[in-house]
Amino acid sequence: MTPSEHEMPLMEHLGELRRRIIYVLIVFVLALAGGLFAAGSVYDWLIRSGSAQAFQLNAFSFWDGIGIYMKIAMIIGIAVALPFACYQLWKFVSPGLRPQERSATLRYVPYVLLLFIIGVAFAYFIIFPMAIQFTSSVTKSMGLQETYGIAQYFTFMFNIVLPVALLFELPLLIMFLTGIHVLTPMRLRKWRKISYFLLVFVAVVITPPDFISDFLVAIPLLVLYEVSVYLSSVVYRRQLRAQEEREAQLRVASE
């Protein structure tokens, strides 16, 4: 067999991967453009609800307003493109999967957007107000006058919301990787200590430096990991049953 015969499948796979990445980027750009039209309504809701009402926000740059609209549009673009990206990933790996595995892993895609929205809601309604309250109390205790730029406010908010929303995809990611035989529940249990450490580290980084906030964020993340391990076990057991059924059918056919 010549080297070119080995290289052709690799080049075909790389070409297909490149094509699917381009598809995802196109969808993201289109969603970003659509998000710019919706950004005004989203901004009006954000500025009139929650923590924003407690501050007199100011613009310190001519580009602050445009930057905020772009940040809102980016979140919308990610929310729309993420399920499509997962679908393209499934299309890329599906030729190497059995028919049952293809249908099983495809079912995860519609839930990507749902978990992203739940993560956004958890971050915005629970973590972000705690962070604002803590930082504001420290500022007032120092006798400082709170004068914030609107770009600072929204950057602070998005730096909390986006990572948490992406972390909420963990159960689906684990199930998908289990479905394509990359992960197993045994391996996840073996990695539990290091995974706990990393999740607690993330919780400490994205929350104010007080124990209550860290605890309130770390616990849901750890629960997400345990849910992921459980769901991985469910997928893994189904794989074992399917394999046993295939082996039984082969034995019957050979007889």
Short mmCIF file of C-alpha atoms in Angstrom, two decimals:
data_model
loop_
_atom_site.label_atom_id
_atom_site.label_comp_id
_atom_site.label_asym_id
_atom_site.label_seq_id
_atom_site.Cartn_x
_atom_site.Cartn_y
_atom_site.Cartn_z
CA MET A 1 0.00 0.00 0.00
CA THR A 2 1.49 3.35 -1.02
CA PRO A 3 1.72 6.38 1.28
CA SER A 4 -0.83 8.22 -0.85
CA GLU A 5 -3.41 5.55 -0.06
CA HIS A 6 -2.92 6.31 3.65
CA GLU A 7 -2.95 10.06 3.12
CA MET A 8 -6.11 10.32 1.02
CA PRO A 9 -8.54 9.34 3.83
CA LEU A 10 -6.76 11.73 6.19
CA MET A 11 -6.98 14.56 3.67
CA GLU A 12 -10.64 13.79 3.08
CA HIS A 13 -11.33 13.90 6.83
CA LEU A 14 -9.47 17.19 7.19
CA GLY A 15 -11.37 18.62 4.23
CA GLU A 16 -14.68 17.55 5.73
CA LEU A 17 -13.71 19.00 9.12
CA ARG A 18 -12.75 22.28 7.48
CA ARG A 19 -16.05 22.38 5.61
CA ARG A 20 -18.09 21.81 8.77
CA ILE A 21 -16.14 24.47 10.67
CA ILE A 22 -16.94 26.90 7.85
CA TYR A 23 -20.64 25.98 8.14
CA VAL A 24 -20.54 26.72 11.87
CA LEU A 25 -18.80 30.06 11.32
CA ILE A 26 -21.40 31.04 8.70
CA VAL A 27 -24.25 30.24 11.08
CA PHE A 28 -22.50 32.13 13.89
CA VAL A 29 -22.03 35.23 11.70
CA LEU A 30 -25.67 35.12 10.57
CA ALA A 31 -26.83 34.68 14.18
CA LEU A 32 -24.53 37.52 15.21
CA ALA A 33 -26.11 39.76 12.59
CA GLY A 34 -29.57 38.76 13.75
CA GLY A 35 -28.50 39.33 17.34
CA LEU A 36 -27.63 42.93 16.51
CA PHE A 37 -31.27 43.54 15.57
CA ALA A 38 -32.44 41.97 18.85
CA ALA A 39 -29.73 43.62 20.96
CA GLY A 40 -31.75 46.79 21.53
CA SER A 41 -34.69 44.94 23.07
CA VAL A 42 -32.39 42.74 25.16
CA TYR A 43 -30.46 45.79 26.37
CA ASP A 44 -33.67 47.59 27.37
CA TRP A 45 -34.74 44.58 29.43
CA LEU A 46 -31.34 44.14 31.07
CA ILE A 47 -30.99 47.80 31.98
CA ARG A 48 -34.48 47.98 33.52
CA SER A 49 -34.25 44.78 35.53
CA GLY A 50 -32.02 43.30 38.16
CA SER A 51 -28.86 44.92 39.42
CA ALA A 52 -28.60 47.65 36.78
CA GLN A 53 -31.28 49.72 38.50
CA ALA A 54 -29.01 50.23 41.52
CA PHE A 55 -26.42 52.19 39.53
CA GLN A 56 -26.13 55.31 37.45
CA LEU A 57 -24.27 53.89 34.48
CA ASN A 58 -22.16 56.12 32.26
CA ALA A 59 -20.54 55.95 28.85
CA PHE A 60 -16.83 56.77 28.93
CA SER A 61 -16.17 56.07 25.26
CA PHE A 62 -17.91 56.77 21.98
CA TRP A 63 -17.81 53.04 21.29
CA ASP A 64 -19.39 51.87 24.56
CA GLY A 65 -22.90 51.57 23.13
CA ILE A 66 -21.75 49.70 20.04
CA GLY A 67 -19.55 47.44 22.17
CA ILE A 68 -22.48 46.49 24.40
CA TYR A 69 -24.68 45.69 21.41
CA MET A 70 -21.89 43.53 20.01
CA LYS A 71 -21.53 41.64 23.32
CA ILE A 72 -25.26 40.96 23.44
CA ALA A 73 -25.24 39.87 19.81
CA MET A 74 -22.28 37.59 20.51
CA ILE A 75 -24.17 35.79 23.30
CA ILE A 76 -27.14 35.35 20.96
CA GLY A 77 -24.82 34.13 18.22
CA ILE A 78 -23.21 31.56 20.51
CA ALA A 79 -26.62 30.37 21.74
CA VAL A 80 -27.80 29.81 18.16
CA ALA A 81 -24.54 28.42 16.74
CA LEU A 82 -23.77 26.04 19.61
CA PRO A 83 -26.49 23.47 18.80
CA PHE A 84 -25.59 23.69 15.12
CA ALA A 85 -21.91 23.18 15.97
CA CYS A 86 -22.82 20.09 17.99
CA TYR A 87 -24.87 18.79 15.06
CA GLN A 88 -21.92 19.31 12.71
CA LEU A 89 -19.67 17.49 15.17
CA TRP A 90 -22.15 14.62 15.18
CA LYS A 91 -22.18 14.58 11.37
CA PHE A 92 -18.39 14.43 11.38
CA VAL A 93 -18.10 11.46 13.75
CA SER A 94 -21.32 9.63 12.80
CA PRO A 95 -19.79 7.59 9.92
CA GLY A 96 -17.69 5.77 12.53
CA LEU A 97 -20.70 4.96 14.72
CA ARG A 98 -23.19 2.12 14.57
CA PRO A 99 -26.79 3.00 13.57
CA GLN A 100 -28.03 2.75 17.17
CA GLU A 101 -25.18 4.95 18.39
CA ARG A 102 -25.92 7.52 15.69
CA SER A 103 -29.56 7.89 16.70
CA ALA A 104 -28.70 7.88 20.41
CA THR A 105 -26.08 10.64 20.18
CA LEU A 106 -28.20 12.74 17.79
CA ARG A 107 -30.88 13.03 20.47
CA TYR A 108 -28.56 15.14 22.62
CA VAL A 109 -28.35 18.03 20.13
CA PRO A 110 -31.76 19.69 20.82
CA TYR A 111 -30.94 19.93 24.53
CA VAL A 112 -27.79 21.99 23.92
CA LEU A 113 -29.74 25.25 23.63
CA LEU A 114 -31.95 24.37 26.62
CA LEU A 115 -28.97 23.81 28.93
CA PHE A 116 -27.28 26.96 27.64
CA ILE A 117 -30.39 29.01 28.50
CA ILE A 118 -30.62 27.40 31.95
CA GLY A 119 -26.95 28.23 32.53
CA VAL A 120 -27.49 31.84 31.46
CA ALA A 121 -30.48 32.14 33.79
CA PHE A 122 -28.59 30.62 36.72
CA ALA A 123 -25.63 32.93 36.19
CA TYR A 124 -27.70 36.08 35.64
CA PHE A 125 -30.31 35.66 38.37
CA ILE A 126 -28.15 34.02 41.07
CA ILE A 127 -24.40 34.46 40.60
CA PHE A 128 -24.32 37.94 39.06
CA PRO A 129 -26.45 39.65 41.76
CA MET A 130 -24.25 38.08 44.46
CA ALA A 131 -21.14 39.35 42.71
CA ILE A 132 -22.59 42.85 42.33
CA GLN A 133 -23.71 42.96 45.96
CA PHE A 134 -20.31 41.86 47.23
CA THR A 135 -18.24 44.24 45.10
CA SER A 136 -20.59 47.13 45.83
CA SER A 137 -20.44 46.52 49.59
CA VAL A 138 -16.64 46.51 49.50
CA THR A 139 -16.61 49.76 47.52
CA LYS A 140 -18.98 51.46 49.96
CA SER A 141 -17.03 50.21 52.98
CA MET A 142 -13.98 51.99 51.55
CA GLY A 143 -15.93 55.25 51.36
CA LEU A 144 -15.76 55.37 47.57
CA GLN A 145 -18.37 56.84 45.26
CA GLU A 146 -19.68 54.27 42.81
CA THR A 147 -19.44 55.63 39.27
CA TYR A 148 -19.38 52.82 36.77
CA GLY A 149 -19.13 52.76 33.02
CA ILE A 150 -21.82 50.86 31.21
CA ALA A 151 -19.15 48.90 29.34
CA GLN A 152 -17.61 47.86 32.67
CA TYR A 153 -20.98 46.70 33.96
CA PHE A 154 -21.80 44.55 30.95
CA THR A 155 -18.28 43.17 30.64
CA PHE A 156 -18.43 42.12 34.29
CA MET A 157 -21.80 40.48 33.67
CA PHE A 158 -20.81 38.63 30.51
CA ASN A 159 -17.56 37.39 32.09
CA ILE A 160 -19.74 35.58 34.62
CA VAL A 161 -22.69 34.53 32.45
CA LEU A 162 -20.88 33.01 29.47
CA PRO A 163 -18.52 30.62 31.34
CA VAL A 164 -21.35 29.34 33.55
CA ALA A 165 -23.65 28.84 30.56
CA LEU A 166 -20.96 26.80 28.81
CA LEU A 167 -20.29 24.75 31.97
CA PHE A 168 -23.96 23.76 32.01
CA GLU A 169 -23.29 21.84 28.79
CA LEU A 170 -21.14 19.39 30.76
CA PRO A 171 -23.77 16.61 31.10
CA LEU A 172 -24.47 16.57 27.37
CA LEU A 173 -20.77 16.67 26.53
CA ILE A 174 -20.08 13.73 28.83
CA MET A 175 -23.00 11.74 27.40
CA PHE A 176 -21.86 12.43 23.85
CA LEU A 177 -18.25 11.43 24.55
CA THR A 178 -19.49 8.28 26.26
CA GLY A 179 -21.71 7.55 23.28
CA ILE A 180 -18.76 7.67 20.88
CA HIS A 181 -16.57 5.55 23.22
CA VAL A 182 -14.20 8.33 24.26
CA LEU A 183 -15.20 8.35 27.95
CA THR A 184 -16.52 5.77 30.38
CA PRO A 185 -18.16 6.23 33.80
CA MET A 186 -15.25 4.34 35.37
CA ARG A 187 -12.81 6.87 34.01
CA LEU A 188 -14.97 9.76 35.21
CA ARG A 189 -15.08 8.29 38.71
CA LYS A 190 -11.31 7.88 38.61
CA TRP A 191 -10.98 11.57 37.67
CA ARG A 192 -13.47 12.73 40.32
CA LYS A 193 -10.95 14.40 42.65
CA ILE A 194 -9.18 16.38 39.95
CA SER A 195 -12.54 17.27 38.37
CA TYR A 196 -13.86 18.54 41.70
CA PHE A 197 -10.73 20.63 42.15
CA LEU A 198 -11.08 22.18 38.69
CA LEU A 199 -14.79 22.94 39.13
CA VAL A 200 -14.24 24.51 42.56
CA PHE A 201 -11.38 26.54 41.06
CA VAL A 202 -13.71 27.80 38.32
CA ALA A 203 -16.35 28.67 40.93
CA VAL A 204 -13.81 30.65 42.96
CA VAL A 205 -12.57 32.51 39.87
CA ILE A 206 -15.98 33.63 38.59
CA THR A 207 -17.49 34.59 41.96
CA PRO A 208 -16.68 37.21 44.60
CA PRO A 209 -13.99 36.16 47.11
CA ASP A 210 -16.32 35.11 49.91
CA PHE A 211 -17.15 31.61 51.06
CA ILE A 212 -20.94 31.86 50.63
CA SER A 213 -20.75 32.87 46.97
CA ASP A 214 -18.11 30.23 46.23
CA PHE A 215 -20.22 27.58 47.96
CA LEU A 216 -23.46 28.54 46.16
CA VAL A 217 -21.76 28.28 42.78
CA ALA A 218 -19.46 25.31 43.43
CA ILE A 219 -22.23 23.00 44.69
CA PRO A 220 -24.33 23.19 41.47
CA LEU A 221 -21.19 22.60 39.39
CA LEU A 222 -20.29 19.53 41.46
CA VAL A 223 -23.88 18.30 41.16
CA LEU A 224 -23.61 18.77 37.39
CA TYR A 225 -20.52 16.57 37.39
CA GLU A 226 -22.24 13.83 39.38
CA VAL A 227 -25.26 14.03 37.09
CA SER A 228 -22.85 13.70 34.18
CA VAL A 229 -21.28 10.58 35.73
CA TYR A 230 -24.74 9.06 36.26
CA LEU A 231 -25.84 9.83 32.69
CA SER A 232 -22.56 8.41 31.41
CA SER A 233 -23.34 5.20 33.33
CA VAL A 234 -26.78 5.04 31.70
CA VAL A 235 -25.29 5.43 28.23
CA TYR A 236 -22.53 2.93 28.99
CA ARG A 237 -24.98 0.28 30.24
CA ARG A 238 -27.05 0.70 27.08
CA GLN A 239 -23.91 0.19 25.02
CA LEU A 240 -23.11 -3.02 26.91
CA ARG A 241 -26.66 -4.34 26.40
CA ALA A 242 -26.53 -3.51 22.70
CA GLN A 243 -23.18 -5.26 22.39
CA GLU A 244 -24.50 -8.35 24.16
CA GLU A 245 -27.51 -8.42 21.83
CA ARG A 246 -25.26 -8.17 18.77
CA GLU A 247 -23.05 -10.99 20.06
CA ALA A 248 -26.12 -13.14 20.74
CA GLN A 249 -27.42 -12.52 17.23
CA LEU A 250 -24.03 -13.45 15.77
CA ARG A 251 -23.98 -16.69 17.78
CA VAL A 252 -27.48 -17.57 16.56
CA ALA A 253 -26.54 -16.74 12.97
CA SER A 254 -23.37 -18.85 13.17
CA GLU A 255 -25.35 -21.84 14.40
#
